Amino acid sequence: MSYKVTEDGNIATIHLDGEIDMDVTEKAKEVIFPHIEAGKEVHLNLSNVQYMDSSGISVLIESHQKALEKNTKVIIKDVSKSVLKVIMMAKLEQILNLE
Amino acid sequence: MSETAQSNHTEKKDFLVRSSSLKDVRTFCREVFEKLQIEQNLKDELVLAIAEAAQNIVKHAYKDDPQTDDKMVVQISCKDNKLQIGFYDMGTPVDPNKVKHREIDNVKPGGLGTFFIQEIMDAVEFKDGKKPWINHLVLTKQL
């Protein structure tokens, strides 16, 4: 997994790239969580993530919940069809902020 | 269903029980399913189910031994339109009665892997592992 972060005011846009599985979840958390903890609105662009397993979904849930605690939000943007399918299988499309 | 998928086919491969092997497990599955000419949507689902089962071995059966040099084996068989995926490992014995996913409406991190496996596959069965194996999981799906 690789990533790119850009910041514009209070918005941190994080582009993840590659496959998100158990092997990279700690790295994904290290990239995402500090921005949430800093109170930023995080835009998580998943257009280049073609595979995500339950560990990756857990990162999305944890990010969403952390953001609520910090009175901010995580918006998941441009989710690929294959990842959307997994999000829907987990019945999270109404819980997570998808755009 | 393709003619290829209807034919009898078996392949197996061993992998070091590490999270870094999960990518290799997926690659192996994709290659086999390519040969079987399984359509993309189903292929994606099957790869996810298999990777989740392999992840469970790493995460649970080897929870206390993350630096193990043990191998796990994944065997994919297709016979008479029935896909059977076997997993063999030498980790902590699994108690099938304790293998449960979380309530899907109770949104929290974790507990989804088993749910995905059960959603995707027709049957999930723990069998007695024959020596040297401790655990033998079998997933089946009618194609």
PDB file of C-alpha atoms in Angstrom:
ATOM      1  CA  MET A   1       0.000   0.000   0.000  1.00  0.00           C
ATOM      2  CA  SER A   2       1.203   3.454  -0.823  1.00  0.00           C
ATOM      3  CA  TYR A   3      -0.400   6.757   0.017  1.00  0.00           C
ATOM      4  CA  LYS A   4      -0.373  10.475  -0.637  1.00  0.00           C
ATOM      5  CA  VAL A   5      -1.619  13.146   1.737  1.00  0.00           C
ATOM      6  CA  THR A   6      -2.523  16.710   0.839  1.00  0.00           C
ATOM      7  CA  GLU A   7      -3.799  19.273   3.296  1.00  0.00           C
ATOM      8  CA  ASP A   8      -5.951  22.268   2.589  1.00  0.00           C
ATOM      9  CA  GLY A   9      -7.061  24.183   5.656  1.00  0.00           C
ATOM     10  CA  ASN A  10      -8.914  21.820   7.935  1.00  0.00           C
ATOM     11  CA  ILE A  11      -9.243  19.109   5.291  1.00  0.00           C
ATOM     12  CA  ALA A  12      -6.714  16.323   4.915  1.00  0.00           C
ATOM     13  CA  THR A  13      -7.117  14.357   1.686  1.00  0.00           C
ATOM     14  CA  ILE A  14      -5.556  10.906   1.814  1.00  0.00           C
ATOM     15  CA  HIS A  15      -5.185   8.862  -1.347  1.00  0.00           C
ATOM     16  CA  LEU A  16      -4.582   5.194  -0.612  1.00  0.00           C
ATOM     17  CA  ASP A  17      -3.231   2.978  -3.345  1.00  0.00           C
ATOM     18  CA  GLY A  18      -3.013  -0.806  -3.542  1.00  0.00           C
ATOM     19  CA  GLU A  19      -4.603  -3.628  -1.600  1.00  0.00           C
ATOM     20  CA  ILE A  20      -5.692  -3.075   2.007  1.00  0.00           C
ATOM     21  CA  ASP A  21      -5.414  -6.216   4.079  1.00  0.00           C
ATOM     22  CA  MET A  22      -4.313  -7.258   7.558  1.00  0.00           C
ATOM     23  CA  ASP A  23      -0.674  -6.802   6.578  1.00  0.00           C
ATOM     24  CA  VAL A  24      -1.032  -3.067   5.979  1.00  0.00           C
ATOM     25  CA  THR A  25      -3.750  -2.020   8.425  1.00  0.00           C
ATOM     26  CA  GLU A  26      -1.284  -0.687  10.999  1.00  0.00           C
ATOM     27  CA  LYS A  27       0.327   1.437   8.305  1.00  0.00           C
ATOM     28  CA  ALA A  28      -3.094   2.678   7.165  1.00  0.00           C
ATOM     29  CA  LYS A  29      -3.983   3.632  10.751  1.00  0.00           C
ATOM     30  CA  GLU A  30      -0.662   5.457  11.149  1.00  0.00           C
ATOM     31  CA  VAL A  31      -1.484   7.477   8.037  1.00  0.00           C
ATOM     32  CA  ILE A  32      -5.144   8.239   8.822  1.00  0.00           C
ATOM     33  CA  PHE A  33      -5.544   8.494  12.601  1.00  0.00           C
ATOM     34  CA  PRO A  34      -3.196  11.456  13.346  1.00  0.00           C
ATOM     35  CA  HIS A  35      -5.266  13.668  11.039  1.00  0.00           C
ATOM     36  CA  ILE A  36      -8.477  12.662  12.796  1.00  0.00           C
ATOM     37  CA  GLU A  37      -6.911  13.138  16.199  1.00  0.00           C
ATOM     38  CA  ALA A  38      -5.831  16.616  15.087  1.00  0.00           C
ATOM     39  CA  GLY A  39      -9.513  17.360  14.441  1.00  0.00           C
ATOM     40  CA  LYS A  40      -9.159  17.468  10.650  1.00  0.00           C
ATOM     41  CA  GLU A  41     -11.924  16.462   8.274  1.00  0.00           C
ATOM     42  CA  VAL A  42     -10.441  13.519   6.411  1.00  0.00           C
ATOM     43  CA  HIS A  43     -11.256  12.797   2.790  1.00  0.00           C
ATOM     44  CA  LEU A  44     -10.231   9.252   2.113  1.00  0.00           C
ATOM     45  CA  ASN A  45      -9.886   8.647  -1.604  1.00  0.00           C
ATOM     46  CA  LEU A  46     -10.105   4.937  -2.420  1.00  0.00           C
ATOM     47  CA  SER A  47     -10.228   5.138  -6.211  1.00  0.00           C
ATOM     48  CA  ASN A  48      -6.943   3.222  -6.452  1.00  0.00           C
ATOM     49  CA  VAL A  49      -7.789   0.587  -3.859  1.00  0.00           C
ATOM     50  CA  GLN A  50      -8.972  -2.473  -5.742  1.00  0.00           C
ATOM     51  CA  TYR A  51      -9.091  -4.901  -2.830  1.00  0.00           C
ATOM     52  CA  MET A  52     -10.058  -4.489   0.798  1.00  0.00           C
ATOM     53  CA  ASP A  53     -10.709  -7.233   3.340  1.00  0.00           C
ATOM     54  CA  SER A  54     -12.355  -7.202   6.776  1.00  0.00           C
ATOM     55  CA  SER A  55      -9.215  -5.681   8.313  1.00  0.00           C
ATOM     56  CA  GLY A  56      -9.433  -2.751   5.927  1.00  0.00           C
ATOM     57  CA  ILE A  57     -13.139  -2.378   6.661  1.00  0.00           C
ATOM     58  CA  SER A  58     -12.262  -2.276  10.362  1.00  0.00           C
ATOM     59  CA  VAL A  59      -9.914   0.635   9.676  1.00  0.00           C
ATOM     60  CA  LEU A  60     -12.781   2.494   7.972  1.00  0.00           C
ATOM     61  CA  ILE A  61     -15.112   1.818  10.929  1.00  0.00           C
ATOM     62  CA  GLU A  62     -12.490   2.822  13.483  1.00  0.00           C
ATOM     63  CA  SER A  63     -11.689   5.984  11.521  1.00  0.00           C
ATOM     64  CA  HIS A  64     -15.383   6.879  11.328  1.00  0.00           C
ATOM     65  CA  GLN A  65     -15.877   6.323  15.049  1.00  0.00           C
ATOM     66  CA  LYS A  66     -12.746   8.249  16.004  1.00  0.00           C
ATOM     67  CA  ALA A  67     -13.909  11.145  13.862  1.00  0.00           C
ATOM     68  CA  LEU A  68     -17.277  11.223  15.623  1.00  0.00           C
ATOM     69  CA  GLU A  69     -15.469  11.362  18.964  1.00  0.00           C
ATOM     70  CA  LYS A  70     -13.483  14.338  17.694  1.00  0.00           C
ATOM     71  CA  ASN A  71     -16.562  16.056  16.261  1.00  0.00           C
ATOM     72  CA  THR A  72     -15.243  15.785  12.748  1.00  0.00           C
ATOM     73  CA  LYS A  73     -15.833  13.342   9.919  1.00  0.00           C
ATOM     74  CA  VAL A  74     -14.215  10.963   7.489  1.00  0.00           C
ATOM     75  CA  ILE A  75     -15.612  11.101   3.971  1.00  0.00           C
ATOM     76  CA  ILE A  76     -14.829   8.131   1.751  1.00  0.00           C
ATOM     77  CA  LYS A  77     -14.494   9.313  -1.819  1.00  0.00           C
ATOM     78  CA  ASP A  78     -14.391   7.639  -5.224  1.00  0.00           C
ATOM     79  CA  VAL A  79     -14.601   4.158  -3.799  1.00  0.00           C
ATOM     80  CA  SER A  80     -13.888   1.493  -6.397  1.00  0.00           C
ATOM     81  CA  LYS A  81     -16.648  -0.914  -7.377  1.00  0.00           C
ATOM     82  CA  SER A  82     -14.892  -3.887  -5.803  1.00  0.00           C
ATOM     83  CA  VAL A  83     -14.385  -2.137  -2.457  1.00  0.00           C
ATOM     84  CA  LEU A  84     -17.938  -0.754  -2.477  1.00  0.00           C
ATOM     85  CA  LYS A  85     -19.169  -4.299  -2.813  1.00  0.00           C
ATOM     86  CA  VAL A  86     -17.320  -5.282   0.374  1.00  0.00           C
ATOM     87  CA  ILE A  87     -18.622  -2.196   2.209  1.00  0.00           C
ATOM     88  CA  MET A  88     -22.147  -3.150   1.169  1.00  0.00           C
ATOM     89  CA  MET A  89     -21.638  -6.759   2.173  1.00  0.00           C
ATOM     90  CA  ALA A  90     -20.768  -5.434   5.646  1.00  0.00           C
ATOM     91  CA  LYS A  91     -23.948  -3.311   5.489  1.00  0.00           C
ATOM     92  CA  LEU A  92     -21.976  -0.144   6.113  1.00  0.00           C
ATOM     93  CA  GLU A  93     -23.061   1.979   3.163  1.00  0.00           C
ATOM     94  CA  GLN A  94     -25.541   3.855   5.381  1.00  0.00           C
ATOM     95  CA  ILE A  95     -23.097   4.160   8.280  1.00  0.00           C
ATOM     96  CA  LEU A  96     -19.946   5.424   6.582  1.00  0.00           C
ATOM     97  CA  ASN A  97     -19.913   8.735   4.717  1.00  0.00           C
ATOM     98  CA  LEU A  98     -19.576   7.708   1.076  1.00  0.00           C
ATOM     99  CA  GLU A  99     -19.294  10.206  -1.754  1.00  0.00           C
TER     100      GLU A  99
ATOM    101  CA  MET B   1     -20.161 -21.433 -15.936  1.00  0.00           C
ATOM    102  CA  SER B   2     -17.471 -22.310 -18.397  1.00  0.00           C
ATOM    103  CA  GLU B   3     -16.459 -25.703 -19.717  1.00  0.00           C
ATOM    104  CA  THR B   4     -13.185 -25.282 -17.888  1.00  0.00           C
ATOM    105  CA  ALA B   5     -14.857 -24.663 -14.546  1.00  0.00           C
ATOM    106  CA  GLN B   6     -16.879 -27.841 -14.976  1.00  0.00           C
ATOM    107  CA  SER B   7     -13.827 -29.996 -15.380  1.00  0.00           C
ATOM    108  CA  ASN B   8     -12.021 -31.580 -12.463  1.00  0.00           C
ATOM    109  CA  HIS B   9      -9.143 -29.528 -11.233  1.00  0.00           C
ATOM    110  CA  THR B  10      -7.072 -29.475  -8.036  1.00  0.00           C
ATOM    111  CA  GLU B  11      -4.195 -27.259  -7.016  1.00  0.00           C
ATOM    112  CA  LYS B  12      -2.593 -26.622  -3.670  1.00  0.00           C
ATOM    113  CA  LYS B  13       0.140 -24.420  -2.336  1.00  0.00           C
ATOM    114  CA  ASP B  14       1.749 -23.791   1.029  1.00  0.00           C
ATOM    115  CA  PHE B  15       2.375 -20.404   2.565  1.00  0.00           C
ATOM    116  CA  LEU B  16       4.284 -19.202   5.581  1.00  0.00           C
ATOM    117  CA  VAL B  17       1.768 -18.356   8.323  1.00  0.00           C
ATOM    118  CA  ARG B  18       2.296 -14.595   8.261  1.00  0.00           C
ATOM    119  CA  SER B  19       0.129 -11.640   7.328  1.00  0.00           C
ATOM    120  CA  SER B  20       2.651 -10.874   4.596  1.00  0.00           C
ATOM    121  CA  SER B  21       1.602 -14.154   2.914  1.00  0.00           C
ATOM    122  CA  LEU B  22      -1.994 -13.051   2.395  1.00  0.00           C
ATOM    123  CA  LYS B  23      -1.132 -11.257  -0.826  1.00  0.00           C
ATOM    124  CA  ASP B  24       0.457 -14.473  -2.124  1.00  0.00           C
ATOM    125  CA  VAL B  25      -2.649 -16.446  -1.112  1.00  0.00           C
ATOM    126  CA  ARG B  26      -4.786 -14.058  -3.155  1.00  0.00           C
ATOM    127  CA  THR B  27      -2.443 -14.273  -6.134  1.00  0.00           C
ATOM    128  CA  PHE B  28      -2.575 -18.082  -6.015  1.00  0.00           C
ATOM    129  CA  CYS B  29      -6.385 -18.069  -5.864  1.00  0.00           C
ATOM    130  CA  ARG B  30      -6.709 -15.590  -8.708  1.00  0.00           C
ATOM    131  CA  GLU B  31      -4.427 -17.705 -10.884  1.00  0.00           C
ATOM    132  CA  VAL B  32      -6.420 -20.874 -10.193  1.00  0.00           C
ATOM    133  CA  PHE B  33      -9.765 -19.147 -10.760  1.00  0.00           C
ATOM    134  CA  GLU B  34      -8.402 -17.690 -13.971  1.00  0.00           C
ATOM    135  CA  LYS B  35      -7.695 -21.219 -15.176  1.00  0.00           C
ATOM    136  CA  LEU B  36     -11.185 -22.243 -14.126  1.00  0.00           C
ATOM    137  CA  GLN B  37     -12.584 -19.232 -16.014  1.00  0.00           C
ATOM    138  CA  ILE B  38     -14.716 -18.172 -13.104  1.00  0.00           C
ATOM    139  CA  GLU B  39     -16.390 -14.846 -13.823  1.00  0.00           C
ATOM    140  CA  GLN B  40     -14.944 -11.717 -12.229  1.00  0.00           C
ATOM    141  CA  ASN B  41     -17.610 -10.948  -9.604  1.00  0.00           C
ATOM    142  CA  LEU B  42     -17.641 -14.453  -8.234  1.00  0.00           C
ATOM    143  CA  LYS B  43     -13.863 -14.608  -8.431  1.00  0.00           C
ATOM    144  CA  ASP B  44     -13.569 -11.460  -6.307  1.00  0.00           C
ATOM    145  CA  GLU B  45     -15.927 -12.894  -3.707  1.00  0.00           C
ATOM    146  CA  LEU B  46     -14.138 -16.244  -3.570  1.00  0.00           C
ATOM    147  CA  VAL B  47     -10.744 -14.576  -3.241  1.00  0.00           C
ATOM    148  CA  LEU B  48     -12.092 -12.506  -0.345  1.00  0.00           C
ATOM    149  CA  ALA B  49     -13.532 -15.567   1.425  1.00  0.00           C
ATOM    150  CA  ILE B  50     -10.302 -17.526   1.022  1.00  0.00           C
ATOM    151  CA  ALA B  51      -8.132 -14.615   2.141  1.00  0.00           C
ATOM    152  CA  GLU B  52     -10.354 -14.136   5.203  1.00  0.00           C
ATOM    153  CA  ALA B  53     -10.001 -17.799   6.139  1.00  0.00           C
ATOM    154  CA  ALA B  54      -6.218 -17.594   5.712  1.00  0.00           C
ATOM    155  CA  GLN B  55      -6.214 -14.407   7.767  1.00  0.00           C
ATOM    156  CA  ASN B  56      -8.085 -16.235  10.541  1.00  0.00           C
ATOM    157  CA  ILE B  57      -5.288 -18.794  10.665  1.00  0.00           C
ATOM    158  CA  VAL B  58      -2.683 -16.039  11.033  1.00  0.00           C
ATOM    159  CA  LYS B  59      -4.743 -13.973  13.457  1.00  0.00           C
ATOM    160  CA  HIS B  60      -6.280 -16.678  15.635  1.00  0.00           C
ATOM    161  CA  ALA B  61      -4.630 -20.095  15.234  1.00  0.00           C
ATOM    162  CA  TYR B  62      -1.170 -18.492  15.477  1.00  0.00           C
ATOM    163  CA  LYS B  63      -2.102 -15.601  17.762  1.00  0.00           C
ATOM    164  CA  ASP B  64       0.515 -16.699  20.308  1.00  0.00           C
ATOM    165  CA  ASP B  65       3.199 -17.495  17.757  1.00  0.00           C
ATOM    166  CA  PRO B  66       3.346 -14.640  15.246  1.00  0.00           C
ATOM    167  CA  GLN B  67       6.953 -15.389  14.251  1.00  0.00           C
ATOM    168  CA  THR B  68       6.279 -19.022  13.413  1.00  0.00           C
ATOM    169  CA  ASP B  69       8.004 -20.731  10.537  1.00  0.00           C
ATOM    170  CA  ASP B  70       5.029 -23.057  10.113  1.00  0.00           C
ATOM    171  CA  LYS B  71       3.279 -23.278   6.795  1.00  0.00           C
ATOM    172  CA  MET B  72      -0.417 -23.383   6.002  1.00  0.00           C
ATOM    173  CA  VAL B  73      -1.760 -25.127   2.944  1.00  0.00           C
ATOM    174  CA  VAL B  74      -4.557 -23.900   0.709  1.00  0.00           C
ATOM    175  CA  GLN B  75      -6.055 -26.473  -1.651  1.00  0.00           C
ATOM    176  CA  ILE B  76      -8.565 -25.527  -4.324  1.00  0.00           C
ATOM    177  CA  SER B  77     -10.528 -28.298  -5.999  1.00  0.00           C
ATOM    178  CA  CYS B  78     -13.263 -28.097  -8.566  1.00  0.00           C
ATOM    179  CA  LYS B  79     -15.223 -31.241  -9.290  1.00  0.00           C
ATOM    180  CA  ASP B  80     -18.613 -31.554 -10.950  1.00  0.00           C
ATOM    181  CA  ASN B  81     -19.288 -27.827 -10.644  1.00  0.00           C
ATOM    182  CA  LYS B  82     -18.536 -27.874  -6.941  1.00  0.00           C
ATOM    183  CA  LEU B  83     -15.695 -25.770  -5.653  1.00  0.00           C
ATOM    184  CA  GLN B  84     -14.009 -27.010  -2.502  1.00  0.00           C
ATOM    185  CA  ILE B  85     -11.310 -25.050  -0.718  1.00  0.00           C
ATOM    186  CA  GLY B  86      -9.318 -26.762   2.019  1.00  0.00           C
ATOM    187  CA  PHE B  87      -7.125 -25.044   4.603  1.00  0.00           C
ATOM    188  CA  TYR B  88      -4.619 -26.942   6.698  1.00  0.00           C
ATOM    189  CA  ASP B  89      -2.613 -25.555   9.588  1.00  0.00           C
ATOM    190  CA  MET B  90      -0.730 -26.676  12.679  1.00  0.00           C
ATOM    191  CA  GLY B  91      -1.786 -23.848  14.985  1.00  0.00           C
ATOM    192  CA  THR B  92      -3.936 -23.789  18.113  1.00  0.00           C
ATOM    193  CA  PRO B  93      -6.917 -26.134  17.688  1.00  0.00           C
ATOM    194  CA  VAL B  94     -10.034 -24.267  16.617  1.00  0.00           C
ATOM    195  CA  ASP B  95     -13.226 -24.841  18.571  1.00  0.00           C
ATOM    196  CA  PRO B  96     -15.888 -24.533  15.856  1.00  0.00           C
ATOM    197  CA  ASN B  97     -18.473 -23.581  18.486  1.00  0.00           C
ATOM    198  CA  LYS B  98     -16.484 -20.447  19.251  1.00  0.00           C
ATOM    199  CA  VAL B  99     -16.170 -19.314  15.658  1.00  0.00           C
ATOM    200  CA  LYS B 100     -18.815 -16.619  15.401  1.00  0.00           C
ATOM    201  CA  HIS B 101     -19.033 -13.307  13.644  1.00  0.00           C
ATOM    202  CA  ARG B 102     -20.217 -10.197  15.442  1.00  0.00           C
ATOM    203  CA  GLU B 103     -23.813  -9.039  15.165  1.00  0.00           C
ATOM    204  CA  ILE B 104     -23.777  -7.193  11.861  1.00  0.00           C
ATOM    205  CA  ASP B 105     -25.872  -4.290  13.240  1.00  0.00           C
ATOM    206  CA  ASN B 106     -23.485  -3.807  16.134  1.00  0.00           C
ATOM    207  CA  VAL B 107     -21.041  -1.676  14.167  1.00  0.00           C
ATOM    208  CA  LYS B 108     -17.536  -1.914  15.536  1.00  0.00           C
ATOM    209  CA  PRO B 109     -14.120  -2.858  14.188  1.00  0.00           C
ATOM    210  CA  GLY B 110     -13.457  -6.591  13.851  1.00  0.00           C
ATOM    211  CA  GLY B 111     -15.539  -9.742  13.604  1.00  0.00           C
ATOM    212  CA  LEU B 112     -16.410  -9.415   9.924  1.00  0.00           C
ATOM    213  CA  GLY B 113     -14.100 -11.979   8.342  1.00  0.00           C
ATOM    214  CA  THR B 114     -16.189 -14.974   9.363  1.00  0.00           C
ATOM    215  CA  PHE B 115     -19.335 -13.103   8.307  1.00  0.00           C
ATOM    216  CA  PHE B 116     -17.889 -12.556   4.830  1.00  0.00           C
ATOM    217  CA  ILE B 117     -16.915 -16.218   4.545  1.00  0.00           C
ATOM    218  CA  GLN B 118     -20.401 -17.357   5.535  1.00  0.00           C
ATOM    219  CA  GLU B 119     -22.057 -14.859   3.194  1.00  0.00           C
ATOM    220  CA  ILE B 120     -20.001 -15.945   0.207  1.00  0.00           C
ATOM    221  CA  MET B 121     -19.678 -19.684   0.637  1.00  0.00           C
ATOM    222  CA  ASP B 122     -22.412 -22.335   0.698  1.00  0.00           C
ATOM    223  CA  ALA B 123     -20.835 -24.309   3.526  1.00  0.00           C
ATOM    224  CA  VAL B 124     -18.105 -23.867   6.131  1.00  0.00           C
ATOM    225  CA  GLU B 125     -16.958 -27.019   7.870  1.00  0.00           C
ATOM    226  CA  PHE B 126     -14.208 -27.731  10.376  1.00  0.00           C
ATOM    227  CA  LYS B 127     -12.905 -31.267  10.022  1.00  0.00           C
ATOM    228  CA  ASP B 128     -10.455 -33.185  12.169  1.00  0.00           C
ATOM    229  CA  GLY B 129      -6.944 -32.390  11.033  1.00  0.00           C
ATOM    230  CA  LYS B 130      -5.017 -35.505  10.123  1.00  0.00           C
ATOM    231  CA  LYS B 131      -1.376 -35.542  11.205  1.00  0.00           C
ATOM    232  CA  PRO B 132       0.630 -33.392  10.916  1.00  0.00           C
ATOM    233  CA  TRP B 133      -2.260 -30.963  10.631  1.00  0.00           C
ATOM    234  CA  ILE B 134      -4.215 -29.650  13.616  1.00  0.00           C
ATOM    235  CA  ASN B 135      -6.943 -27.723  11.839  1.00  0.00           C
ATOM    236  CA  HIS B 136      -8.665 -28.547   8.582  1.00  0.00           C
ATOM    237  CA  LEU B 137     -11.248 -26.087   7.319  1.00  0.00           C
ATOM    238  CA  VAL B 138     -13.304 -26.806   4.232  1.00  0.00           C
ATOM    239  CA  LEU B 139     -15.268 -24.157   2.334  1.00  0.00           C
ATOM    240  CA  THR B 140     -17.589 -25.209  -0.463  1.00  0.00           C
ATOM    241  CA  LYS B 141     -19.473 -23.394  -3.185  1.00  0.00           C
ATOM    242  CA  GLN B 142     -21.662 -24.776  -5.922  1.00  0.00           C
ATOM    243  CA  LEU B 143     -20.733 -23.069  -9.183  1.00  0.00           C
TER     244      LEU B 143
END
